[in-house]
Tab-separated table of C-alpha atoms in Angstrom:
chain	number	residue	atom	x	y	z
A	472	UNK	CA	-28.466	-41.845	-24.656
A	473	UNK	CA	-31.908	-41.630	-26.216
A	474	UNK	CA	-35.385	-40.172	-25.607
A	475	UNK	CA	-37.451	-42.629	-27.684
A	476	UNK	CA	-40.653	-43.897	-25.985
A	477	UNK	CA	-39.983	-45.108	-22.451
A	478	UNK	CA	-36.338	-45.822	-23.088
A	479	UNK	CA	-33.930	-44.151	-20.738
A	480	UNK	CA	-31.945	-41.000	-21.381
A	481	UNK	CA	-29.194	-42.465	-19.186
A	482	UNK	CA	-27.893	-46.012	-19.443
A	483	UNK	CA	-28.771	-48.325	-16.552
A	484	UNK	CA	-25.198	-48.172	-15.303
A	485	UNK	CA	-25.076	-44.363	-15.398
A	486	UNK	CA	-25.191	-43.134	-11.763
A	487	UNK	CA	-27.482	-40.320	-10.684
A	488	UNK	CA	-25.582	-38.151	-8.245
A	489	UNK	CA	-27.308	-36.892	-5.100
A	490	UNK	CA	-26.216	-34.073	-2.779
A	491	UNK	CA	-27.826	-33.612	0.637
A	492	UNK	CA	-27.893	-30.235	2.403
A	493	UNK	CA	-28.218	-30.681	6.165
A	494	UNK	CA	-27.805	-33.693	8.394
A	495	UNK	CA	-30.214	-33.182	11.245
A	496	UNK	CA	-32.944	-35.698	12.051
A	497	UNK	CA	-34.358	-35.751	8.515
A	498	UNK	CA	-31.045	-35.497	6.676
A	499	UNK	CA	-29.579	-38.339	8.733
A	500	UNK	CA	-32.514	-40.576	7.799
A	501	UNK	CA	-32.282	-39.645	4.114
A	502	UNK	CA	-28.574	-40.508	4.044
A	503	UNK	CA	-29.253	-43.781	5.870
A	504	UNK	CA	-31.958	-44.816	3.397
A	505	UNK	CA	-29.785	-43.906	0.410
A	506	UNK	CA	-26.974	-46.087	1.720
A	507	UNK	CA	-28.926	-49.022	3.195
A	508	UNK	CA	-31.464	-49.406	0.381
A	509	UNK	CA	-29.239	-48.656	-2.584
A	510	UNK	CA	-30.169	-51.855	-4.451
A	511	UNK	CA	-33.914	-51.353	-4.080
A	512	UNK	CA	-33.647	-47.706	-5.072
A	513	UNK	CA	-31.641	-48.644	-8.155
A	514	UNK	CA	-34.357	-51.057	-9.224
A	515	UNK	CA	-37.083	-48.475	-8.685
A	516	UNK	CA	-35.281	-45.691	-10.531
A	517	UNK	CA	-33.536	-47.695	-13.234
A	518	UNK	CA	-30.076	-46.425	-12.344
A	519	UNK	CA	-27.985	-46.230	-9.160
A	520	UNK	CA	-28.458	-43.272	-6.806
A	521	UNK	CA	-25.006	-42.280	-5.614
A	522	UNK	CA	-24.477	-39.982	-2.644
A	523	UNK	CA	-21.928	-37.404	-3.806
A	524	UNK	CA	-21.731	-35.280	-0.703
A	525	UNK	CA	-23.440	-33.963	2.411
A	526	UNK	CA	-23.192	-30.299	3.406
A	527	UNK	CA	-22.939	-29.735	7.169
A	528	UNK	CA	-21.985	-26.833	9.402
A	529	UNK	CA	-19.485	-28.729	11.541
A	530	UNK	CA	-17.037	-31.352	10.313
A	531	UNK	CA	-15.938	-32.379	13.802
A	532	UNK	CA	-18.986	-34.468	14.713
A	533	UNK	CA	-19.111	-38.185	13.963
A	534	UNK	CA	-22.061	-38.561	11.606
A	535	UNK	CA	-21.599	-42.195	10.642
A	536	UNK	CA	-20.673	-41.498	7.009
A	537	UNK	CA	-17.266	-41.423	5.332
A	538	UNK	CA	-15.465	-38.165	6.080
A	539	UNK	CA	-14.800	-37.529	2.381
A	540	UNK	CA	-18.544	-37.154	1.791
A	541	UNK	CA	-18.876	-34.284	4.285
A	542	UNK	CA	-18.280	-30.677	3.339
A	543	UNK	CA	-18.979	-27.192	4.648
A	544	UNK	CA	-18.873	-25.800	1.109
A	545	UNK	CA	-22.511	-26.205	0.138
A	546	UNK	CA	-22.230	-23.634	-2.659
A	547	UNK	CA	-19.717	-25.746	-4.563
A	548	UNK	CA	-21.503	-29.021	-3.817
A	549	UNK	CA	-24.838	-28.017	-5.364
A	550	UNK	CA	-23.270	-27.063	-8.709
A	551	UNK	CA	-20.802	-29.931	-9.109
A	552	UNK	CA	-20.939	-31.702	-12.465
A	553	UNK	CA	-21.430	-35.109	-10.841
A	554	UNK	CA	-24.512	-33.937	-8.883
A	555	UNK	CA	-27.890	-34.344	-10.609
A	556	UNK	CA	-30.269	-33.991	-7.629
A	557	UNK	CA	-30.095	-31.824	-4.515
A	558	UNK	CA	-32.001	-32.642	-1.307
A	559	UNK	CA	-32.425	-29.620	0.988
A	560	UNK	CA	-33.305	-30.479	4.582
A	561	UNK	CA	-31.373	-27.758	6.401
A	562	UNK	CA	-34.394	-25.500	6.964
A	563	UNK	CA	-34.648	-21.733	7.319
A	564	UNK	CA	-34.686	-19.095	4.595
A	565	UNK	CA	-30.990	-18.359	4.183
A	566	UNK	CA	-28.714	-19.875	2.976
A	567	UNK	CA	-31.266	-22.450	1.741
A	568	UNK	CA	-32.883	-19.987	-0.677
A	569	UNK	CA	-29.628	-19.156	-2.408
A	570	UNK	CA	-28.459	-22.760	-2.515
A	571	UNK	CA	-31.695	-24.098	-3.993
A	572	UNK	CA	-31.756	-21.273	-6.524
A	573	UNK	CA	-28.164	-21.988	-7.559
A	574	UNK	CA	-28.896	-25.713	-7.904
A	575	UNK	CA	-31.989	-25.112	-10.051
A	576	UNK	CA	-30.231	-22.589	-12.274
A	577	UNK	CA	-27.487	-25.181	-12.807
A	578	UNK	CA	-30.120	-27.664	-13.988
A	579	UNK	CA	-30.134	-29.795	-10.832
A	580	UNK	CA	-33.521	-31.003	-9.663
A	581	UNK	CA	-34.333	-30.159	-6.043
A	582	UNK	CA	-36.264	-31.937	-3.307
A	583	UNK	CA	-36.973	-29.791	-0.247
A	584	UNK	CA	-38.875	-30.068	3.031
A	585	UNK	CA	-38.594	-26.326	3.709
A	586	UNK	CA	-42.116	-24.986	4.316
A	587	UNK	CA	-40.950	-21.572	5.565
A	588	UNK	CA	-39.006	-20.983	2.355
A	589	UNK	CA	-41.726	-22.281	0.046
A	590	UNK	CA	-44.430	-20.230	1.759
A	591	UNK	CA	-42.728	-17.048	0.567
A	592	UNK	CA	-40.483	-17.974	-2.362
A	593	UNK	CA	-42.189	-20.738	-4.347
A	594	UNK	CA	-42.677	-18.366	-7.278
A	595	UNK	CA	-38.999	-17.463	-7.430
A	596	UNK	CA	-37.845	-21.075	-7.161
A	597	UNK	CA	-40.469	-22.362	-9.609
A	598	UNK	CA	-39.328	-19.782	-12.160
A	599	UNK	CA	-35.726	-20.934	-11.798
A	600	UNK	CA	-36.822	-24.556	-12.235
A	601	UNK	CA	-38.842	-23.682	-15.340
A	602	UNK	CA	-35.975	-21.783	-16.954
A	603	UNK	CA	-33.537	-24.688	-16.587
A	604	UNK	CA	-36.184	-27.416	-17.100
A	605	UNK	CA	-35.367	-28.881	-13.682
A	606	UNK	CA	-37.782	-30.340	-11.108
A	607	UNK	CA	-38.828	-28.840	-7.771
A	608	UNK	CA	-40.466	-31.337	-5.384
A	609	UNK	CA	-41.719	-30.558	-1.858
A	610	UNK	CA	-44.083	-33.252	-0.574
A	611	UNK	CA	-42.358	-33.269	2.833
A	612	UNK	CA	-42.905	-29.529	3.365
A	613	UNK	CA	-46.524	-29.799	4.515
A	614	UNK	CA	-47.373	-32.847	6.606
A	615	UNK	CA	-44.374	-35.127	7.011
A	616	UNK	CA	-45.088	-38.603	5.689
A	617	UNK	CA	-48.691	-37.782	4.724
A	618	UNK	CA	-49.087	-37.617	0.924
A	619	UNK	CA	-51.167	-34.507	0.297
A	620	UNK	CA	-49.070	-32.304	-2.010
A	621	UNK	CA	-48.933	-34.795	-4.881
A	622	UNK	CA	-52.689	-35.562	-4.735
A	623	UNK	CA	-53.416	-31.835	-5.035
A	624	UNK	CA	-50.962	-31.369	-7.912
A	625	UNK	CA	-51.673	-34.582	-9.814
A	626	UNK	CA	-54.549	-36.766	-8.596
A	627	UNK	CA	-57.026	-33.866	-8.345
A	628	UNK	CA	-55.656	-31.829	-11.262
A	629	UNK	CA	-58.838	-32.543	-13.242
A	630	UNK	CA	-61.187	-31.664	-10.377
A	631	UNK	CA	-62.146	-28.447	-8.624
A	632	UNK	CA	-61.009	-28.247	-4.999
A	633	UNK	CA	-63.350	-26.154	-2.868
A	634	UNK	CA	-61.877	-26.546	0.611
A	635	UNK	CA	-58.815	-27.852	2.412
A	636	UNK	CA	-58.852	-28.013	6.207
A	637	UNK	CA	-56.411	-29.762	8.446
A	638	UNK	CA	-54.340	-30.230	11.546
A	639	UNK	CA	-50.839	-29.636	10.215
A	640	UNK	CA	-48.760	-29.008	13.333
A	641	UNK	CA	-47.970	-31.912	15.644
A	642	UNK	CA	-46.723	-29.841	18.587
A	643	UNK	CA	-49.936	-27.872	19.004
A	644	UNK	CA	-52.065	-30.940	18.430
A	645	UNK	CA	-50.183	-32.797	21.148
A	646	UNK	CA	-50.695	-29.889	23.573
A	647	UNK	CA	-54.418	-29.460	22.851
A	648	UNK	CA	-55.025	-33.221	22.954
A	649	UNK	CA	-53.286	-33.459	26.339
A	650	UNK	CA	-55.259	-30.481	27.700
A	651	UNK	CA	-58.475	-32.137	26.552
A	652	UNK	CA	-57.601	-35.501	28.097
A	653	UNK	CA	-56.104	-34.345	31.417
A	654	UNK	CA	-57.758	-31.001	32.137
A	655	UNK	CA	-54.312	-29.425	32.624
A	656	UNK	CA	-53.715	-25.819	31.608
A	657	UNK	CA	-51.639	-24.657	28.640
A	658	UNK	CA	-48.385	-23.845	30.437
A	659	UNK	CA	-48.259	-27.202	32.231
A	660	UNK	CA	-48.931	-29.117	29.021
A	661	UNK	CA	-46.375	-27.091	27.061
A	662	UNK	CA	-43.707	-28.021	29.626
A	663	UNK	CA	-44.608	-31.683	29.237
A	664	UNK	CA	-44.466	-31.387	25.435
A	665	UNK	CA	-40.995	-29.834	25.737
A	666	UNK	CA	-39.817	-32.579	28.095
A	667	UNK	CA	-40.990	-35.264	25.664
A	668	UNK	CA	-39.360	-33.563	22.681
A	669	UNK	CA	-42.571	-32.562	20.914
A	670	UNK	CA	-41.928	-28.844	21.471
A	671	UNK	CA	-38.733	-26.923	20.717
A	672	UNK	CA	-36.910	-24.934	23.390
A	673	UNK	CA	-38.422	-21.887	21.668
A	674	UNK	CA	-41.887	-23.111	20.639
A	675	UNK	CA	-43.049	-19.799	19.132
A	676	UNK	CA	-43.202	-20.967	15.501
A	677	UNK	CA	-45.473	-23.841	16.514
A	678	UNK	CA	-47.677	-22.479	19.300
A	679	UNK	CA	-48.267	-19.091	17.665
A	680	UNK	CA	-49.289	-20.691	14.374
A	681	UNK	CA	-46.413	-19.597	12.120
A	682	UNK	CA	-45.547	-23.160	11.100
A	683	UNK	CA	-49.173	-23.988	10.303
A	684	UNK	CA	-49.585	-20.703	8.395
A	685	UNK	CA	-46.634	-21.531	6.120
A	686	UNK	CA	-48.169	-24.926	5.372
A	687	UNK	CA	-51.594	-23.362	4.778
A	688	UNK	CA	-50.047	-20.990	2.223
A	689	UNK	CA	-48.576	-23.946	0.328
A	690	UNK	CA	-51.827	-25.931	0.426
A	691	UNK	CA	-53.915	-22.962	-0.729
A	692	UNK	CA	-51.513	-22.216	-3.593
A	693	UNK	CA	-51.808	-25.789	-4.843
A	694	UNK	CA	-55.546	-26.209	-4.268
A	695	UNK	CA	-56.661	-22.946	-5.870
A	696	UNK	CA	-53.988	-22.350	-8.550
A	697	UNK	CA	-53.171	-19.012	-6.941
A	698	UNK	CA	-49.901	-17.861	-5.441
A	699	UNK	CA	-50.443	-17.490	-1.682
A	700	UNK	CA	-47.689	-16.451	0.736
A	701	UNK	CA	-47.480	-16.738	4.511
A	702	UNK	CA	-48.297	-13.014	4.775
A	703	UNK	CA	-51.693	-13.713	3.162
A	704	UNK	CA	-52.658	-16.149	5.934
A	705	UNK	CA	-54.622	-14.899	8.936
A	706	UNK	CA	-52.964	-16.447	11.982
A	707	UNK	CA	-53.720	-17.024	15.653
A	708	UNK	CA	-51.919	-19.458	17.954
A	709	UNK	CA	-52.951	-21.537	20.952
A	710	UNK	CA	-51.071	-19.783	23.774
A	711	UNK	CA	-54.270	-18.155	25.086
A	712	UNK	CA	-56.301	-21.380	25.171
A	713	UNK	CA	-57.224	-22.351	28.721
A	714	UNK	CA	-58.431	-25.486	30.459
A	715	UNK	CA	-61.758	-23.701	30.830
A	716	UNK	CA	-62.000	-23.377	27.018
A	717	UNK	CA	-61.618	-27.136	26.682
A	718	UNK	CA	-64.151	-27.676	29.472
A	719	UNK	CA	-66.792	-25.470	27.850
A	720	UNK	CA	-66.077	-27.073	24.469
A	721	UNK	CA	-66.682	-30.515	25.958
A	722	UNK	CA	-69.973	-29.298	27.412
A	723	UNK	CA	-71.277	-28.651	23.888
A	724	UNK	CA	-69.868	-31.887	22.446
A	725	UNK	CA	-66.734	-30.355	20.950
A	726	UNK	CA	-62.973	-30.247	21.310
A	727	UNK	CA	-60.434	-27.582	20.326
A	728	UNK	CA	-57.921	-27.988	17.492
A	729	UNK	CA	-55.534	-25.624	15.721
A	730	UNK	CA	-56.906	-25.674	12.177
A	731	UNK	CA	-55.459	-24.562	8.866
A	732	UNK	CA	-58.423	-23.651	6.657
A	733	UNK	CA	-58.220	-22.846	2.946
A	734	UNK	CA	-61.490	-22.372	1.081
A	735	UNK	CA	-63.247	-20.625	-1.759
A	736	UNK	CA	-65.594	-17.825	-0.655
A	737	UNK	CA	-67.970	-15.588	-2.618
A	738	UNK	CA	-66.915	-12.295	-4.161
A	739	UNK	CA	-66.912	-9.363	-1.757
A	740	UNK	CA	-69.652	-6.749	-1.281
A	741	UNK	CA	-70.139	-4.740	-4.442
A	742	UNK	CA	-67.980	-7.112	-6.490
A	743	UNK	CA	-69.529	-8.974	-9.421
A	744	UNK	CA	-69.920	-12.689	-8.765
A	745	UNK	CA	-68.165	-15.449	-10.723
A	746	UNK	CA	-71.014	-15.604	-13.209
A	747	UNK	CA	-70.976	-11.857	-13.822
A	748	UNK	CA	-67.380	-11.452	-14.895
A	749	UNK	CA	-65.993	-11.169	-11.384
A	750	UNK	CA	-63.869	-13.532	-9.300
A	751	UNK	CA	-64.609	-15.546	-6.251
A	752	UNK	CA	-62.047	-15.190	-3.489
A	753	UNK	CA	-60.124	-17.515	-1.237
A	754	UNK	CA	-59.847	-17.413	2.529
A	755	UNK	CA	-56.705	-18.814	4.137
A	756	UNK	CA	-56.529	-18.823	7.917
A	757	UNK	CA	-55.031	-20.591	10.927
A	758	UNK	CA	-56.585	-20.461	14.378
A	759	UNK	CA	-57.777	-22.621	17.271
A	760	UNK	CA	-61.405	-23.613	16.805
A	761	UNK	CA	-64.058	-25.824	18.332
A	762	UNK	CA	-65.008	-28.825	16.215
A	763	UNK	CA	-67.739	-31.356	17.029
A	764	UNK	CA	-66.648	-34.728	18.425
A	765	UNK	CA	-68.325	-36.365	15.420
A	766	UNK	CA	-66.042	-34.514	12.970
A	767	UNK	CA	-63.222	-36.756	11.644
A	768	UNK	CA	-60.530	-34.259	12.690
A	769	UNK	CA	-61.628	-34.399	16.332
A	770	UNK	CA	-60.189	-37.923	16.624
A	771	UNK	CA	-56.729	-36.816	15.426
A	772	UNK	CA	-54.757	-36.722	18.659
A	773	UNK	CA	-51.197	-36.542	19.904
A	774	UNK	CA	-48.577	-35.440	17.395
A	775	UNK	CA	-50.499	-36.809	14.398
A	776	UNK	CA	-51.636	-34.647	11.479
A	777	UNK	CA	-54.599	-34.926	9.128
A	778	UNK	CA	-55.807	-32.989	6.102
A	779	UNK	CA	-59.332	-33.096	4.661
A	780	UNK	CA	-59.745	-32.085	1.020
A	781	UNK	CA	-63.204	-31.378	-0.403
A	782	UNK	CA	-63.420	-31.506	-4.193
A	783	UNK	CA	-66.402	-31.019	-6.452
A	784	UNK	CA	-66.348	-34.496	-7.979
A	785	UNK	CA	-64.146	-36.554	-5.673
A	786	UNK	CA	-66.060	-35.412	-2.586
A	787	UNK	CA	-64.350	-35.478	0.808
A	788	UNK	CA	-60.917	-37.094	1.068
A	789	UNK	CA	-58.942	-37.424	4.298
A	790	UNK	CA	-55.193	-37.899	4.622
A	791	UNK	CA	-53.911	-38.953	8.057
A	792	UNK	CA	-50.597	-39.968	9.583
A	793	UNK	CA	-47.271	-38.930	11.082
A	794	UNK	CA	-46.867	-35.227	10.387
A	795	UNK	CA	-43.294	-34.824	11.584
A	796	UNK	CA	-40.214	-36.681	12.771
A	797	UNK	CA	-37.015	-37.769	11.086
A	798	UNK	CA	-38.092	-41.087	9.561
A	799	UNK	CA	-41.646	-40.078	8.483
A	800	UNK	CA	-40.434	-36.861	6.845
A	801	UNK	CA	-37.541	-38.713	5.205
A	802	UNK	CA	-40.087	-41.105	3.709
A	803	UNK	CA	-41.757	-38.208	1.890
A	804	UNK	CA	-38.368	-36.818	0.838
A	805	UNK	CA	-37.352	-40.175	-0.591
A	806	UNK	CA	-40.626	-40.467	-2.505
A	807	UNK	CA	-39.849	-37.136	-4.172
A	808	UNK	CA	-36.241	-38.147	-4.724
A	809	UNK	CA	-37.235	-41.327	-6.556
A	810	UNK	CA	-39.670	-39.363	-8.747
A	811	UNK	CA	-37.029	-36.738	-9.564
A	812	UNK	CA	-34.447	-39.448	-10.292
A	813	UNK	CA	-36.848	-41.269	-12.625
A	814	UNK	CA	-37.396	-38.030	-14.487
A	815	UNK	CA	-33.644	-37.649	-14.881
A	816	UNK	CA	-33.350	-41.237	-16.056
A	817	UNK	CA	-36.245	-41.193	-18.530
A	818	UNK	CA	-36.146	-37.533	-19.524
A	819	UNK	CA	-39.497	-36.521	-17.962
A	820	UNK	CA	-40.470	-33.504	-15.862
A	821	UNK	CA	-42.610	-32.843	-12.815
A	822	UNK	CA	-45.614	-30.515	-13.150
A	823	UNK	CA	-44.611	-26.877	-12.783
A	824	UNK	CA	-46.248	-24.163	-10.691
A	825	UNK	CA	-49.907	-23.512	-11.592
A	826	UNK	CA	-51.122	-20.017	-10.670
A	827	UNK	CA	-53.403	-19.257	-13.593
A	828	UNK	CA	-56.486	-18.514	-11.435
A	829	UNK	CA	-54.990	-15.531	-9.561
A	830	UNK	CA	-57.872	-15.424	-7.101
A	831	UNK	CA	-57.907	-12.525	-4.619
A	832	UNK	CA	-57.450	-13.216	-0.916
A	833	UNK	CA	-60.491	-12.418	1.245
A	834	UNK	CA	-59.654	-10.396	4.380
A	835	UNK	CA	-60.464	-12.094	7.661
A	836	UNK	CA	-63.090	-9.431	8.415
A	837	UNK	CA	-65.174	-10.660	5.477
A	838	UNK	CA	-64.920	-14.327	6.419
A	839	UNK	CA	-68.091	-15.837	7.925
A	840	UNK	CA	-67.977	-18.552	10.558
A	841	UNK	CA	-69.718	-19.520	13.790
A	842	UNK	CA	-68.489	-18.358	17.191
A	843	UNK	CA	-68.378	-19.620	20.757
A	844	UNK	CA	-68.273	-16.615	23.116
A	845	UNK	CA	-67.593	-17.077	26.828
A	846	UNK	CA	-68.674	-14.187	29.103
A	847	UNK	CA	-68.389	-13.557	32.829
A	848	UNK	CA	-71.418	-11.473	33.860
A	849	UNK	CA	-73.232	-10.142	36.914
A	850	UNK	CA	-75.803	-12.599	38.248
A	851	UNK	CA	-78.884	-10.407	38.089
A	852	UNK	CA	-82.047	-9.881	36.075
A	853	UNK	CA	-81.835	-8.296	32.633
A	854	UNK	CA	-78.250	-9.295	31.894
A	855	UNK	CA	-79.173	-11.886	29.260
A	856	UNK	CA	-81.464	-9.401	27.551
A	857	UNK	CA	-78.714	-6.771	27.434
A	858	UNK	CA	-76.186	-9.245	26.036
A	859	UNK	CA	-78.615	-10.559	23.407
A	860	UNK	CA	-79.399	-6.969	22.440
A	861	UNK	CA	-75.764	-6.266	21.554
A	862	UNK	CA	-75.574	-9.351	19.360
A	863	UNK	CA	-78.770	-8.306	17.552
A	864	UNK	CA	-77.601	-4.691	17.206
A	865	UNK	CA	-74.524	-5.838	15.263
A	866	UNK	CA	-76.353	-8.356	13.104
A	867	UNK	CA	-75.004	-11.495	14.791
A	868	UNK	CA	-77.648	-14.178	15.198
A	869	UNK	CA	-77.542	-16.328	18.352
A	870	UNK	CA	-77.933	-20.074	18.035
A	871	UNK	CA	-77.801	-21.128	21.711
A	872	UNK	CA	-77.086	-19.603	25.133
A	873	UNK	CA	-76.027	-21.526	28.224
A	874	UNK	CA	-75.854	-19.904	31.660
A	875	UNK	CA	-73.915	-21.308	34.610
A	876	UNK	CA	-73.415	-19.997	38.115
A	877	UNK	CA	-69.884	-19.207	39.304
A	878	UNK	CA	-68.113	-17.733	42.332
A	879	UNK	CA	-67.811	-14.417	40.506
A	880	UNK	CA	-71.410	-14.122	39.326
A	881	UNK	CA	-72.500	-16.076	36.265
A	882	UNK	CA	-71.006	-17.395	33.092
A	883	UNK	CA	-72.747	-17.089	29.742
A	884	UNK	CA	-71.693	-19.251	26.812
A	885	UNK	CA	-73.138	-17.933	23.546
A	886	UNK	CA	-72.928	-19.903	20.285
A	887	UNK	CA	-73.750	-17.915	17.149
A	888	UNK	CA	-74.941	-18.756	13.691
A	889	UNK	CA	-72.574	-17.854	10.838
A	890	UNK	CA	-71.449	-14.234	11.103
A	891	UNK	CA	-68.798	-12.008	9.563
A	892	UNK	CA	-65.587	-11.708	11.581
A	893	UNK	CA	-65.913	-7.905	11.544
A	894	UNK	CA	-69.474	-8.030	12.937
A	895	UNK	CA	-68.442	-10.392	15.715
A	896	UNK	CA	-65.445	-8.193	16.597
A	897	UNK	CA	-67.750	-5.160	16.906
A	898	UNK	CA	-70.126	-7.200	19.076
A	899	UNK	CA	-67.350	-8.306	21.437
A	900	UNK	CA	-66.082	-4.728	21.765
A	901	UNK	CA	-69.603	-3.551	22.664
A	902	UNK	CA	-70.100	-6.389	25.165
A	903	UNK	CA	-66.877	-5.444	26.957
A	904	UNK	CA	-68.353	-1.970	27.554
A	905	UNK	CA	-71.543	-3.246	29.192
A	906	UNK	CA	-71.698	-2.546	32.917
A	907	UNK	CA	-73.192	-5.999	33.519
A	908	UNK	CA	-70.343	-7.830	31.720
A	909	UNK	CA	-67.331	-8.457	33.940
A	910	UNK	CA	-65.184	-9.806	31.105
A	911	UNK	CA	-65.273	-11.492	27.732
A	912	UNK	CA	-63.298	-14.564	28.781
A	913	UNK	CA	-62.729	-16.091	25.337
A	914	UNK	CA	-63.910	-16.018	21.744
A	915	UNK	CA	-63.354	-19.146	19.675
A	916	UNK	CA	-64.579	-20.062	16.213
A	917	UNK	CA	-66.781	-23.090	15.703
A	918	UNK	CA	-65.938	-25.090	12.582
A	919	UNK	CA	-67.110	-28.354	11.076
A	920	UNK	CA	-70.856	-27.929	11.573
A	921	UNK	CA	-73.488	-28.163	8.884
A	922	UNK	CA	-75.335	-25.075	10.142
């Protein structure tokens, strides 16, 4: 063994042992690729990748692999002497957290697709990796097969990223795309998504934005060199979106998407700016929003994902593709696995966690954006003046107003200029108290405009 130049630490006949935790859709594909493409993988790494074991919950099922490779004792598997790399695709917080930690402390490099775990415990796991000089890779945790983690860590490491915005949940994108195309309401489209396998039996994590929020936390941490957890992410889901919301969006040349938005924002009121010894802040949020049909994300339909990164020198970059599924996610896992194996073979290391900036998180109330407010009002003189007065009273500037007749009076659709979330919330509360306003039907943000 040697570490001179590019010569290998291991000999070319020295196997690199791999343990896989979990054999669901992704784990099954990872095991298949390891076995079916062993020769190619050996050539790419420089040494053979040998599957040492697969941890499963139930040994009774036929999984298409030799029985001696299966075990329910994941704790022992991850620390075995003949295991060099651990692939975690079991999901959830526990026992995955303990198993990954044990593997890293034992000097095993880890590849994981576990966004829920990383959104809260990246710091803990990164510290364990740093102590033992092991690698922690997680490309598959954010957008399936789409390479976005490595570009943020490596390709853009010499640039300044200002904004990351994307569609990072395939279930919600399928539902909203179908609502837009068919005019069907949310509940009907959710049932269809469940029937087709796009939505889980319990779709809460997807439709209420928890999955997207975990991914947003990871993206923001990488983009802004600041540790961000899921609790830092403002979150709203799509369960209250109606067919009428899609209809009114179409009327103004827009569609509705669940967006994960991570961006730099100015220092807060009374805080010194970046040039005066203070710090800018970052806003990390997930919510359904209108975006213009001309915006590149508006054309991302079905279960596909896309992430747009805006960097100071590179400009706007867009990453698009399959955001979920066994084979696409396994592709990202295998990319990480090959990188980790090469590092084992040649004695290199992956970049560690970078959180030097420590930027504060801006509360949602301080975050400016545009709004699309849908009101049901009495069809009589003076109503528009009263409504406009409440917007002006709370410092929210109106961009356009559209009025339509309805069976219950009239409908007003108000689009604002950029306004603080807190000011808009106060405006909506005041509107709901007006005698001429029957109801505030919906309030949606408007993103992706130049104004």
